[in-house]
Amino acid sequence: MIIGIDLGTTNSAVALWDGEAAQLVPNALGQMLTPSAVSVLPDGTTLVGQAALERMAAKDAVTQLSFKRYMGTDHKLKLGRNTFSAEELSALVLASLRDDVAAQTGTVPTEAVITVPAYFNDKQRKATRRAGELAGLSVRRLINEPTAAALAFGLASRGEHEPFLVFDLGGGTFDVSIVEMFAGIVEVRASAGDNRLGGDDFNAALAGAVRARLDPDGLLDRLNPEHARALLLQAAERTRRALSDTGEAELALTVAEQRLATRVSAADLETAAEPLLRRLRDPVVRALRDSQIDTASLSEVVLVGGATRMPVVRKAITRLFGRFPNSTVHPDHAVALGAAIQGGLIARDGGLDEVRITDVCPFTLGVDRSERDGRGGIVSGLFTPIIERNTPVPVSRVHYFQTMGDNQRRVEFGIYQGEAREVSGNVRLGAVDIAVPPRPAGDVQVDVRFSYDSSGLLEVDVSIPLTGESRNVVFVDEEDRKDDAELDRRRRALAALKVHPREDAGNQALLARAERMWEDHLGDVRTVIGQWIIAFQSALESQDHRAIAQAHADLAARLDSLDAEMPL
Ligand code: ADP
Ligand code: MG
């Protein structure tokens, strides 16, 4: 028995393949969803799930929520006298789901398929795997949440080139993925999202909008602010859910034995949520752009995540895509069901090959490079992408470079990961250098090949076709300690930027916008934006006010016209 687990930021769920279909397994309270919450009482008792969530607004307990955000980091979460890592708290949730299956089937499961967000990097995936192991589960496979959703919706049997979009709005995170079947493989073509947008934000917006009318005498102000906030948010959550089924509901809570209540309409929620609904668009645009797929080519938009049950959200989605989304599978259950289907495929080895899962490289990998600025100088520290984010892995790509100096003897490439145009904004993985024969500038070609696999292993081959000389370096997962040093270095690099004499709010803002657009685009468009930036920087360097003003106007106009070409 291989169980399928959706280990969510807000809620988790477990499902089983019964030989014909995937079935969710209820927890001890008879619920299909178990809140990803852990709490400790003063006597040291640990609570998991709904019980922990209910202690949230209590004064005497400590509760941890949303710890999935810290997966794969050293961040310590305090719970009573102890501290835990995110993977340890996740292990407590996984163990509770494992026990729910044991209670239903009479057998303690030992194997699982666990889902992870498509953008999870290797470190986060390893931590998830460890969490499973800490819970006594051997993790047969980790699969991407949108891939699991595709399996649950039966989209894996789709024909090729019928891409679909998975729209997943959960409690605190929003993920958009474009998925396609290719040669019998489920391929996540692109993923984008907003990791600070979900049902919780709608609660906060609603609570903020009604607080004054709910509590005109300011009773809540007399409470500990944390406690008052928790009470208010819990009440807003109940009301918001009720509004998914009716046009009007009550928002009520009790403070100091006094009951506060107010009527809330669907229109009230819609008004309060307006700014949040607008934020749904950007990640959709970005995912479509990264995958070079337009809305018209999408065969389907499928809804996943509890917050997509809100009618205001469905309305916004319908407006955004100009069509109705598919919600034939319960949006809360799709990911766990898909994980169980995958577990079933793995168990019955015949079916295993029918659906293989490919991953994407979650970030761009590349080298640093120097470029001539057109005024006789050289700009260095620029990032040249070799494998761009959202490229399916395993992947191998080569780029060709030329020497820049006469009789240059060595070439060194810094190896970076990230989305910033200047390498100082990215994570440095290391460097590779190689000897070159002395020749005039531009006469020696240097080939740089990057190969990246799903375990996060990056292999860099640098070779000189002219001499046959070559170097091969393998980069494995970094030590956490090194990441701290890296962060520190990046922070210092940013601080240095602040005192830079070029600093001038308008120009810097335009530069930042251009850099952000460089990050948002890929391929040739990136190259073009990079050239515009260099031209603008070179004008700034000239310190000629008229030249700067002209270059500013040019760059702004170019960026505007590029923005106008967005697919939605
Ligand atoms: P995650 O994937 O982040 O763990 P879920 O997919 O379980 O999260 O979504 C949790 C969110 O869904 C919560 O914010 C919750 O309020 C919301 N939600 C669940 N049911 C409903 C409903 N009927 N109406 C509105 N929102 C809902
Ligand atoms: Mg989820």
Coordinates of C-alpha atoms in Angstrom, one line a residue, residues 287-503:
A287 CA 3.3 31.5 -16.6
L288 CA 1.7 31.9 -20.0
R289 CA 4.6 34.1 -21.2
D290 CA 7.3 31.7 -19.8
S291 CA 5.6 28.7 -21.6
Q292 CA 4.9 30.8 -24.7
I293 CA 1.3 29.6 -24.6
D294 CA -1.6 31.9 -25.1
T295 CA -5.0 31.7 -23.3
A296 CA -6.7 30.6 -26.5
S297 CA -4.5 27.5 -26.8
L298 CA -5.3 26.3 -23.2
S299 CA -7.6 23.3 -23.4
E300 CA -8.8 23.7 -19.9
V301 CA -8.4 25.8 -16.7
V302 CA -8.7 23.5 -13.6
L303 CA -9.3 24.8 -10.1
V304 CA -7.4 23.5 -7.1
G305 CA -7.2 24.8 -3.6
G306 CA -9.9 25.6 -1.1
A307 CA -10.0 29.3 -1.8
T308 CA -11.1 28.7 -5.4
R309 CA -14.5 27.8 -3.9
M310 CA -15.2 31.5 -3.3
P311 CA -17.7 32.7 -6.0
V312 CA -15.8 36.0 -6.2
V313 CA -12.6 34.1 -7.2
R314 CA -14.5 32.0 -9.8
K315 CA -16.0 35.2 -11.2
A316 CA -12.5 36.8 -11.5
I317 CA -11.1 33.6 -13.1
T318 CA -13.9 33.5 -15.6
R319 CA -13.4 37.1 -16.5
L320 CA -9.6 36.6 -16.8
F321 CA -9.8 33.6 -19.1
G322 CA -13.0 34.4 -20.9
R323 CA -14.4 30.9 -20.1
F324 CA -15.6 28.8 -17.3
P325 CA -13.0 26.8 -15.3
N326 CA -13.2 23.1 -14.7
S327 CA -14.0 22.1 -11.1
T328 CA -15.3 18.6 -11.7
V329 CA -13.0 17.2 -9.0
H330 CA -13.3 18.7 -5.6
P331 CA -10.6 21.5 -5.5
D332 CA -9.7 20.5 -1.9
H333 CA -9.1 16.9 -2.7
A334 CA -7.5 16.9 -6.2
V335 CA -3.9 16.9 -5.1
A336 CA -4.2 14.1 -2.6
L337 CA -6.2 12.0 -5.0
G338 CA -3.6 12.5 -7.7
A339 CA -0.8 11.4 -5.3
A340 CA -2.8 8.3 -4.6
I341 CA -3.3 7.6 -8.3
Q342 CA 0.5 7.9 -8.8
G343 CA 1.0 5.5 -5.8
G344 CA -1.3 3.0 -7.6
L345 CA 0.7 3.3 -10.8
I346 CA 3.9 2.7 -9.0
A347 CA 2.5 -0.3 -7.1
R348 CA 1.2 -2.0 -10.2
D349 CA 4.5 -1.9 -12.0
G350 CA 2.9 -2.4 -15.5
G351 CA 1.3 1.0 -15.2
L352 CA 4.3 2.7 -13.9
D353 CA 5.8 3.7 -17.3
E354 CA 2.5 5.1 -18.6
V355 CA 2.9 8.2 -16.6
R356 CA 6.3 9.5 -16.0
I357 CA 6.8 12.8 -14.3
T358 CA 9.3 15.4 -15.4
D359 CA 10.3 18.4 -13.4
V360 CA 11.4 21.8 -14.3
C361 CA 14.5 23.6 -13.3
P362 CA 12.9 26.1 -10.8
F363 CA 15.5 28.9 -11.3
T364 CA 17.8 30.2 -14.1
L365 CA 21.4 28.9 -14.1
G366 CA 24.1 30.7 -15.9
V367 CA 27.5 32.4 -15.8
D368 CA 28.9 35.9 -15.4
R369 CA 30.1 37.7 -18.5
S370 CA 31.5 41.0 -19.6
E371 CA 30.1 43.1 -22.4
R372 CA 31.3 46.1 -24.4
D373 CA 29.3 49.2 -23.5
G374 CA 29.6 50.8 -27.0
R375 CA 31.8 53.6 -25.6
G376 CA 35.0 51.7 -25.5
G377 CA 34.6 50.3 -22.0
I378 CA 33.7 46.9 -20.6
V379 CA 30.8 46.2 -18.3
S380 CA 31.3 43.1 -16.2
G381 CA 29.3 41.2 -13.7
L382 CA 26.4 40.6 -16.0
F383 CA 24.4 37.3 -15.8
T384 CA 24.2 35.2 -18.9
P385 CA 21.5 32.5 -18.5
I386 CA 22.4 29.1 -19.9
I387 CA 19.5 27.0 -18.5
E388 CA 16.5 29.3 -18.1
R389 CA 13.9 28.7 -15.3
N390 CA 11.0 26.4 -16.1
T391 CA 13.1 24.4 -18.5
P392 CA 12.1 20.7 -18.1
V393 CA 14.9 18.6 -16.6
P394 CA 17.1 16.7 -17.2
V395 CA 18.5 19.2 -19.6
S396 CA 21.8 20.0 -21.2
R397 CA 22.5 23.4 -22.9
V398 CA 25.7 24.9 -24.4
H399 CA 26.7 28.5 -25.0
Y400 CA 29.6 29.8 -27.0
F401 CA 31.8 32.6 -25.8
Q402 CA 34.8 34.4 -27.3
T403 CA 37.9 35.8 -25.5
M404 CA 37.7 39.6 -24.8
G405 CA 41.4 40.5 -24.5
D406 CA 44.4 40.2 -26.8
N407 CA 46.7 37.4 -25.7
Q408 CA 44.4 36.5 -22.8
R409 CA 45.8 33.4 -21.0
R410 CA 42.8 32.3 -18.9
V411 CA 39.1 32.5 -18.8
E412 CA 37.1 32.3 -15.6
F413 CA 33.4 31.8 -15.4
G414 CA 31.5 32.4 -12.2
I415 CA 28.5 30.0 -11.9
Y416 CA 25.3 31.5 -10.6
Q417 CA 21.6 30.7 -10.0
G418 CA 18.9 33.3 -9.8
E419 CA 16.9 35.8 -11.8
A420 CA 18.8 39.0 -11.4
R421 CA 20.4 40.6 -14.4
E422 CA 23.6 41.3 -12.4
V423 CA 25.4 38.3 -10.9
S424 CA 25.7 40.2 -7.6
G425 CA 22.0 39.7 -7.1
N426 CA 22.2 35.9 -7.7
V427 CA 23.5 32.9 -5.7
R428 CA 27.1 32.1 -6.6
L429 CA 27.6 28.3 -6.9
G430 CA 31.3 28.5 -7.7
A431 CA 33.6 29.1 -10.6
V432 CA 35.4 27.2 -13.4
D433 CA 38.5 28.4 -15.1
I434 CA 40.5 27.2 -18.1
A435 CA 43.7 28.1 -19.9
V436 CA 43.4 29.6 -23.4
P437 CA 46.1 29.9 -26.1
P438 CA 47.4 33.5 -26.6
R439 CA 45.5 35.0 -29.6
P440 CA 44.0 38.3 -30.6
A441 CA 40.7 39.2 -28.7
G442 CA 37.7 37.3 -30.0
D443 CA 39.8 34.6 -31.8
V444 CA 39.4 31.9 -29.2
Q445 CA 36.0 30.2 -28.8
V446 CA 35.1 28.8 -25.3
D447 CA 32.1 26.4 -25.1
V448 CA 30.3 26.2 -21.8
R449 CA 27.8 23.4 -21.3
F450 CA 25.4 23.1 -18.4
S451 CA 23.7 19.8 -17.6
Y452 CA 21.1 19.8 -14.8
D453 CA 19.1 16.8 -13.5
S454 CA 16.1 16.5 -11.2
S455 CA 18.1 15.8 -8.1
G456 CA 19.6 19.3 -8.4
L457 CA 23.0 18.2 -9.7
L458 CA 24.6 20.7 -12.0
E459 CA 27.5 19.6 -14.2
V460 CA 29.5 22.3 -16.0
D461 CA 31.8 21.5 -18.9
V462 CA 34.1 24.2 -20.3
S463 CA 36.1 23.4 -23.4
I464 CA 38.3 25.1 -25.9
P465 CA 37.7 23.5 -29.4
L466 CA 40.9 25.0 -30.7
T467 CA 43.2 23.1 -28.2
G468 CA 40.9 20.3 -27.1
E469 CA 41.4 21.5 -23.5
S470 CA 38.5 20.9 -21.2
R471 CA 37.3 21.1 -17.6
N472 CA 34.4 19.4 -15.9
V473 CA 33.0 20.5 -12.5
V474 CA 30.0 19.1 -10.7
F475 CA 28.1 21.3 -8.3
V476 CA 26.1 19.6 -5.6
D477 CA 23.7 21.0 -3.0
E478 CA 25.3 23.7 -1.0
E479 CA 25.9 23.7 2.8
D480 CA 23.5 25.9 4.7
R481 CA 26.5 27.7 6.3
K482 CA 27.6 28.8 2.8
D483 CA 24.1 30.1 2.1
D484 CA 24.4 32.5 5.1
A485 CA 27.7 33.8 3.9
E486 CA 26.2 34.2 0.4
L487 CA 23.2 36.1 1.8
D488 CA 25.5 38.3 3.8
R489 CA 27.6 39.0 0.7
R490 CA 24.4 39.9 -1.3
R491 CA 23.2 42.2 1.5
R492 CA 26.5 44.0 1.5
A493 CA 26.4 44.3 -2.3
L494 CA 23.0 45.9 -2.0
A495 CA 24.2 48.3 0.7
A496 CA 27.0 49.3 -1.5
L497 CA 24.5 50.1 -4.3
K498 CA 22.7 52.6 -2.1
V499 CA 25.7 55.0 -1.8
H500 CA 26.4 54.8 -5.4
P501 CA 26.8 58.3 -7.0
R502 CA 24.4 57.4 -9.8
E503 CA 21.6 57.3 -7.3

